[in-house]
Each structure stands twice: as C-alpha cells, then as structure tokens.
mmCIF file of C-alpha atoms in Angstrom:
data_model
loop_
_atom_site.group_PDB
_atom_site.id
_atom_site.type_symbol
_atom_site.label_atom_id
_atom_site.label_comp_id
_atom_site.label_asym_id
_atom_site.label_seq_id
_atom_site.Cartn_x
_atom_site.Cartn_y
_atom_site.Cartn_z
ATOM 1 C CA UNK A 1 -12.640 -1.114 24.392
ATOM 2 C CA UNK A 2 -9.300 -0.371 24.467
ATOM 3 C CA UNK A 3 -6.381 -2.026 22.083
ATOM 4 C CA UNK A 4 -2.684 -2.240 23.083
ATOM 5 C CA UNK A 5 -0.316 -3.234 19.926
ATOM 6 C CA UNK A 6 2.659 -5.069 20.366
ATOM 7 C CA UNK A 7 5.236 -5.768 17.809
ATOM 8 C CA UNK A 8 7.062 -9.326 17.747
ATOM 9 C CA UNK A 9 10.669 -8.240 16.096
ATOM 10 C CA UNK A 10 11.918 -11.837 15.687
ATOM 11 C CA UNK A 11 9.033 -11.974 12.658
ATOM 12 C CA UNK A 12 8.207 -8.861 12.531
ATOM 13 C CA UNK A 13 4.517 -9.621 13.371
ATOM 14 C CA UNK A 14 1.687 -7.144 15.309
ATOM 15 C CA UNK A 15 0.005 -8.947 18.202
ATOM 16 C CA UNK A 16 -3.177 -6.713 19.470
ATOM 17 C CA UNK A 17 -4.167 -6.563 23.476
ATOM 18 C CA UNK A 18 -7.755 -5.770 23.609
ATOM 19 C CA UNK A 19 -9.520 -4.755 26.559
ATOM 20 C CA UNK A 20 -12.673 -4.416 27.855
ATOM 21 C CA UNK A 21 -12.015 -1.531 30.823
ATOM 22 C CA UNK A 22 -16.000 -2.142 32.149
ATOM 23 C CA UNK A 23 -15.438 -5.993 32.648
ATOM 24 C CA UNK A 24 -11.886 -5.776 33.066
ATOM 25 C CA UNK A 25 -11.390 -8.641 30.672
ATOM 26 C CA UNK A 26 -8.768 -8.724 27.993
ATOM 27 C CA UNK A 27 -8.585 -11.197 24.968
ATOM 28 C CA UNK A 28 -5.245 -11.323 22.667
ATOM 29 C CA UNK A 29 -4.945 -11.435 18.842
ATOM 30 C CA UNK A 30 -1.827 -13.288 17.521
ATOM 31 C CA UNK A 31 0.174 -14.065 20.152
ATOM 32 C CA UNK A 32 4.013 -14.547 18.485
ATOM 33 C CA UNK A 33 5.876 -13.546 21.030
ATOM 34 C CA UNK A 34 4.691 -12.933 24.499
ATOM 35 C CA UNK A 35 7.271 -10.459 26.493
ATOM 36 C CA UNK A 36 7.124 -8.952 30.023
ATOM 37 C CA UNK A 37 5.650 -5.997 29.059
ATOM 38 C CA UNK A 38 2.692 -7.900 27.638
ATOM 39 C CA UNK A 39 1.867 -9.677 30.794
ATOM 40 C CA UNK A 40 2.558 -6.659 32.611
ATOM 41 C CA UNK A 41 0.078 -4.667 31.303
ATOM 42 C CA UNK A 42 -2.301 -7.544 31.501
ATOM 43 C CA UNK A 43 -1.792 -8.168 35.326
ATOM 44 C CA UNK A 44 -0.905 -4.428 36.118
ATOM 45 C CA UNK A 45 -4.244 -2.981 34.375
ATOM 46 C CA UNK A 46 -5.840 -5.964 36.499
ATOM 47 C CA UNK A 47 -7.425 -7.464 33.712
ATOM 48 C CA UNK A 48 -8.283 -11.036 32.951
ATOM 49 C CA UNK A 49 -7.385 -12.961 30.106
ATOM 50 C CA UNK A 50 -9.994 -15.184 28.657
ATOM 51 C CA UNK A 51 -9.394 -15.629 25.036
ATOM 52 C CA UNK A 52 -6.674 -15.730 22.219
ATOM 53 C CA UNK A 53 -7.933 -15.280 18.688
ATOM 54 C CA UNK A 54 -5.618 -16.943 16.059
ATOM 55 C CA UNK A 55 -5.768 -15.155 12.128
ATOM 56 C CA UNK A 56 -3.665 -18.065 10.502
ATOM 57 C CA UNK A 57 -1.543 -20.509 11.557
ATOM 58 C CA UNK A 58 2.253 -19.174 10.876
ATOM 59 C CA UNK A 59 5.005 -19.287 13.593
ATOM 60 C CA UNK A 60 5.264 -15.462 13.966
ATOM 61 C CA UNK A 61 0.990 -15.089 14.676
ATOM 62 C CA UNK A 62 1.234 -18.505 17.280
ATOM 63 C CA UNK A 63 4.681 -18.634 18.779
ATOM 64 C CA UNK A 64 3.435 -17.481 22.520
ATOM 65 C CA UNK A 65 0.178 -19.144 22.567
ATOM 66 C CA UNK A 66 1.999 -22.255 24.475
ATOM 67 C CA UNK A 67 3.317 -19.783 27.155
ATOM 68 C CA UNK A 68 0.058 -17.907 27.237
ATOM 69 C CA UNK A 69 -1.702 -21.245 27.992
ATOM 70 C CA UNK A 70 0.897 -22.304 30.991
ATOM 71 C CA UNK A 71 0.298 -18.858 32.500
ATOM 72 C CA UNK A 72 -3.734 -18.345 31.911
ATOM 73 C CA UNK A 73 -6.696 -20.193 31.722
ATOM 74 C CA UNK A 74 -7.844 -19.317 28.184
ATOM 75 C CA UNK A 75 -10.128 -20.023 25.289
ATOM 76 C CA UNK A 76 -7.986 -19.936 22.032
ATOM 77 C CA UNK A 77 -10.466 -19.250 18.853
ATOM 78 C CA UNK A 78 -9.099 -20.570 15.613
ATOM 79 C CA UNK A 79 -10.138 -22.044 12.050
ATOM 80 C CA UNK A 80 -7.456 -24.690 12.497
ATOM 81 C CA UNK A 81 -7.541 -27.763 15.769
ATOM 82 C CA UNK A 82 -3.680 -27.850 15.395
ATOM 83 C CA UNK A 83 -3.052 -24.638 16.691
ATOM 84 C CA UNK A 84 -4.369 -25.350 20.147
ATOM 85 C CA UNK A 85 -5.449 -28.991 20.721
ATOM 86 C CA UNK A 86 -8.015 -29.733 22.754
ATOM 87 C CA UNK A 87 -8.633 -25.767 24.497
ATOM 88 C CA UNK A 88 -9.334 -24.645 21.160
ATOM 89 C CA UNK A 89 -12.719 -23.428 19.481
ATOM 90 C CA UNK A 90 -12.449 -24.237 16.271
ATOM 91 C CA UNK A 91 -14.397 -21.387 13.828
ATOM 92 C CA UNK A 92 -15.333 -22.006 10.700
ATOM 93 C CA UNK A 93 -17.213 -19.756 8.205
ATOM 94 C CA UNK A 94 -18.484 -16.439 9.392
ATOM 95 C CA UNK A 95 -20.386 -15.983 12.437
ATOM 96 C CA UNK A 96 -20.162 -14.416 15.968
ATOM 97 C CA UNK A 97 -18.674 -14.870 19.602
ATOM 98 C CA UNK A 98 -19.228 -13.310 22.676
ATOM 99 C CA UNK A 99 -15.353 -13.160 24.696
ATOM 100 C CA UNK A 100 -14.303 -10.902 27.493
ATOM 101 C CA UNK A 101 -17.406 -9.109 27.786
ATOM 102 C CA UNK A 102 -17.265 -8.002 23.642
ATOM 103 C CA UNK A 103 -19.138 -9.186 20.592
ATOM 104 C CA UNK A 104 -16.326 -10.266 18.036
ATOM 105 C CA UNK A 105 -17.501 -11.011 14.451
ATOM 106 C CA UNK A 106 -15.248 -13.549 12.766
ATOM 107 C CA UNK A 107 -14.865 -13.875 8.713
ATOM 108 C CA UNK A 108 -12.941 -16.781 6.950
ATOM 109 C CA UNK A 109 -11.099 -15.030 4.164
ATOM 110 C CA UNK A 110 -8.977 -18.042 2.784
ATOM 111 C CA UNK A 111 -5.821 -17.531 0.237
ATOM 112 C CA UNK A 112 -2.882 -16.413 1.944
ATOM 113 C CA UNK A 113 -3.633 -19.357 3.947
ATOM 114 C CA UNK A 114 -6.665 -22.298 4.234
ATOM 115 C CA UNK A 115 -7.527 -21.075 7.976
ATOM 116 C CA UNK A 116 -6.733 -17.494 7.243
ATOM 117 C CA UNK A 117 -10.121 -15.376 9.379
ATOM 118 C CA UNK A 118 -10.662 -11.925 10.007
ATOM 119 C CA UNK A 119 -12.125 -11.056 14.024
ATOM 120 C CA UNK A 120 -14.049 -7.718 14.187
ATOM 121 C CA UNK A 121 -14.668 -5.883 17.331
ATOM 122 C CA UNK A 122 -16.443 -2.343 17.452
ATOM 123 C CA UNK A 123 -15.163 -0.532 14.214
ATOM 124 C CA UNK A 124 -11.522 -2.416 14.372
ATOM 125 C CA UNK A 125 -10.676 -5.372 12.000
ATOM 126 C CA UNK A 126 -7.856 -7.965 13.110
ATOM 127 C CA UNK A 127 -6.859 -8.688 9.446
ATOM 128 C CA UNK A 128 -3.546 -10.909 10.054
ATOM 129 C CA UNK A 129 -2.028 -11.502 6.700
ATOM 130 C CA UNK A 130 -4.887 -11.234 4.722
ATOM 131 C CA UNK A 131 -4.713 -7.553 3.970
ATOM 132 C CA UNK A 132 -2.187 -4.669 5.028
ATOM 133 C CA UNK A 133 -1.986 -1.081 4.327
ATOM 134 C CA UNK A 134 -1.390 -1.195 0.499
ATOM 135 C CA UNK A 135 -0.877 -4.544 -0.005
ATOM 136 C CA UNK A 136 -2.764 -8.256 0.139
ATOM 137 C CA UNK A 137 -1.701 -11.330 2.062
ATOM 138 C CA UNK A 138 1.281 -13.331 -0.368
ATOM 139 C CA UNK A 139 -0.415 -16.901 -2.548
ATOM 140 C CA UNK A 140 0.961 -19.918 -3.704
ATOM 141 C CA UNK A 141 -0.998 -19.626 -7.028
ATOM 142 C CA UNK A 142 -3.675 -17.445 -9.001
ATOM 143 C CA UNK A 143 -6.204 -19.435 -7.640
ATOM 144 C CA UNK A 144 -5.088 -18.461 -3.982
ATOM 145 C CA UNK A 145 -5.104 -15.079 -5.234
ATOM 146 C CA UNK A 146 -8.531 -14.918 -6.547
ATOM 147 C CA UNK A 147 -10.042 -16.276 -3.796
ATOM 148 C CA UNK A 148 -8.764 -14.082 -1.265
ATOM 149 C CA UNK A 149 -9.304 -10.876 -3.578
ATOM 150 C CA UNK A 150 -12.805 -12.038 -3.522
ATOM 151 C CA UNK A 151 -13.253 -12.388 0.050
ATOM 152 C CA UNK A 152 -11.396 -9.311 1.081
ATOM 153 C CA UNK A 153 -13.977 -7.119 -1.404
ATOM 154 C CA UNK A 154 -16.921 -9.208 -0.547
ATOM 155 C CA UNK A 155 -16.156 -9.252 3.103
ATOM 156 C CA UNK A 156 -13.720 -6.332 4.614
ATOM 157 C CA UNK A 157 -14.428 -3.526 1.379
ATOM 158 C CA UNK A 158 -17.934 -3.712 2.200
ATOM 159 C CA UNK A 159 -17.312 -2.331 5.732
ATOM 160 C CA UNK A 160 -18.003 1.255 6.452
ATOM 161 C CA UNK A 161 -14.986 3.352 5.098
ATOM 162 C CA UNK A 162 -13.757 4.679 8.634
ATOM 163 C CA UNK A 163 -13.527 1.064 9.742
ATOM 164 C CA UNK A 164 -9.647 0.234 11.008
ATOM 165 C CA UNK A 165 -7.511 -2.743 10.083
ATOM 166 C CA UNK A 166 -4.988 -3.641 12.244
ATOM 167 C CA UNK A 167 -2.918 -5.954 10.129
ATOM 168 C CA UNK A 168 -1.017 -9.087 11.017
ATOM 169 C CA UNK A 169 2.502 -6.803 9.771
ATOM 170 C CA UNK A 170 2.854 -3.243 8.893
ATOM 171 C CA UNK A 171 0.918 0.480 10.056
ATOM 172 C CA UNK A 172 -2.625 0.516 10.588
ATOM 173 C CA UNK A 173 -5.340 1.617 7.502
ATOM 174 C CA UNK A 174 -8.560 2.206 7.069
ATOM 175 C CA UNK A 175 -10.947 0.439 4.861
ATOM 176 C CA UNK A 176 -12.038 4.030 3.284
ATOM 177 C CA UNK A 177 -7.748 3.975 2.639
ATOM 178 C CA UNK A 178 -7.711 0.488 0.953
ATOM 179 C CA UNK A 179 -10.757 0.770 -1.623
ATOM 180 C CA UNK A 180 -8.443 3.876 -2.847
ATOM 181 C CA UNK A 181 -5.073 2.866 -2.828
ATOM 182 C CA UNK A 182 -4.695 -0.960 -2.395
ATOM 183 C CA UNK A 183 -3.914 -1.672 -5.841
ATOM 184 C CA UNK A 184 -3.139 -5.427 -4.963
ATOM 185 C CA UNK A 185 -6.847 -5.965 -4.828
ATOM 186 C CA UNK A 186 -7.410 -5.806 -8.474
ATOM 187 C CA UNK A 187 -7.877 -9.059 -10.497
#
C-alpha cells in the first residue's frame, strides 16, 4: 500500500490517494478538490479507481466527488446518503470493507459532525476532522465535545502507539504522539 497526499488550498483540506501497487487499484479519501495531478497519477501509475471514502460531509472533504463520479466508475463509502445519492454505501457504526484489493476498518466517531467516521488501512488512520496533530475536531456544544473525546480515546487511543493519522487538515501524527501531547482530549 502506498498513500499519495494531496492538499486542497481553496479549504485547506488533505485528500489521501491510496494504492494498492499488487492489484493496481487505488481508492481516494476526501476528495475536495480533484486537480490534474491527481488524475494523473491515477491514470499514469495505471491504477484503477474503485472507491471514495467520505470522513464527514463538509464542502472542503466532498467538493470533487461529483467530478470523480463523471470521470470513474466508483463506489463512494459514507455515513451520510446525501453525499452521494444512489452510488453510495452508506456505513454506519464500526465494521469492515474490502475496496481495491485492501481491508479498510471504518469507526463512527460522531461530534465534530453526526456522520463524522474514521477508515483504517494497514497501520494508517484517515481521521478527517475528528482529530489532528495536537488538536480535536471543533463542536457546537459540550455535549458534541464529550462525545467525540469519548470516541477518539475509546476508538483511535486504543490503537497501537506507532499507528499514523493522516488528518482531514494539518501534518501527520502518530497515535503514540497524541496520548502525549493532545491536550484537547481531556474532559
């Protein structure tokens, strides 16, 4: 597996290319923007896409998915119908699915938003706003807040401490890095 960042500046939002070199299958993880050098290192690596995985639906994590779908053929994965009408999975809860050749875990981690989930492939977390290094997805209320404080520890803190998040804005962190220094995550 193999994961290409991207960086939409109009929201300043991280969109993820993963790849799966052996199948030569690639899926994509918030798709705000989609630019020519996107689909050129889709067609140019000769890989397929199959899938779009959707963290939460805000304009800067969704903008491209209509020009994705007028280009490819692809299965968009997502806690929230709207997003993608009638080609869309709709996830709920936590559970697994099987996409360009990879095993992606998928958590629902509500409070920055109601559809707000979490994909994990290999040892890499696709956060979106839920979590970024130092810092926790923004709430409407203290309610909000609790309730994604308590699914980020019950859910991403419990990973293994070299796990990566790649976040829906900022660097990338580690999980080991968050339990230490994230101290947004305390009640």
């Amino acid at each position: 597996m193999k994961v290409y960042f991207h960086m939409n500046l109009e929201s300043f939002s991280n969109c993820y290319i993963v790849v799966n070199d052996k199948e030569k299958k690639a899926l994509i993880i918030d798709p705000g923007k989609i630019r020519n050098e996107m689909i050129d290192q889709i067609e140019d690596g000769g890989y397929e896409l199959v899938a779009a995985l959707i963290t939460h639906n805000h304009p800067g994590h969704i903008q491209g998915l209509e020009t994705l779908k007028k280009i490819y053929d692809i299965a968009v994965y997502a806690a929230d119908y709207n997003i993608a009408g009638s080609s869309s999975s709709v996830i709920k809860g936590d559970g697994t699915i099987k996409t360009a050749g990879l095993n992606v875990s998928y958590f629902a981690i509500p409070g920055h938003t109601p559809d707000s989930m979490v994909y994990k492939i290999g040892n890499v977390l696709f956060t979106g706003d839920t979590i970024s290094a130092g810092r926790i997805g923004e709430t409407s209320s203290s309610y909000s807040r609790k309730t994604l404080i308590t699914g980020l520890k019950t859910k991403i803190l419990t990973q293994q401490e070299d796990t990566l998040i790649m976040s829906g804005h900022g660097p990338l962190t580690s999980v080991g890095a968050e339990r230490m220094f994230n101290t947004d995550l305390e009640l």
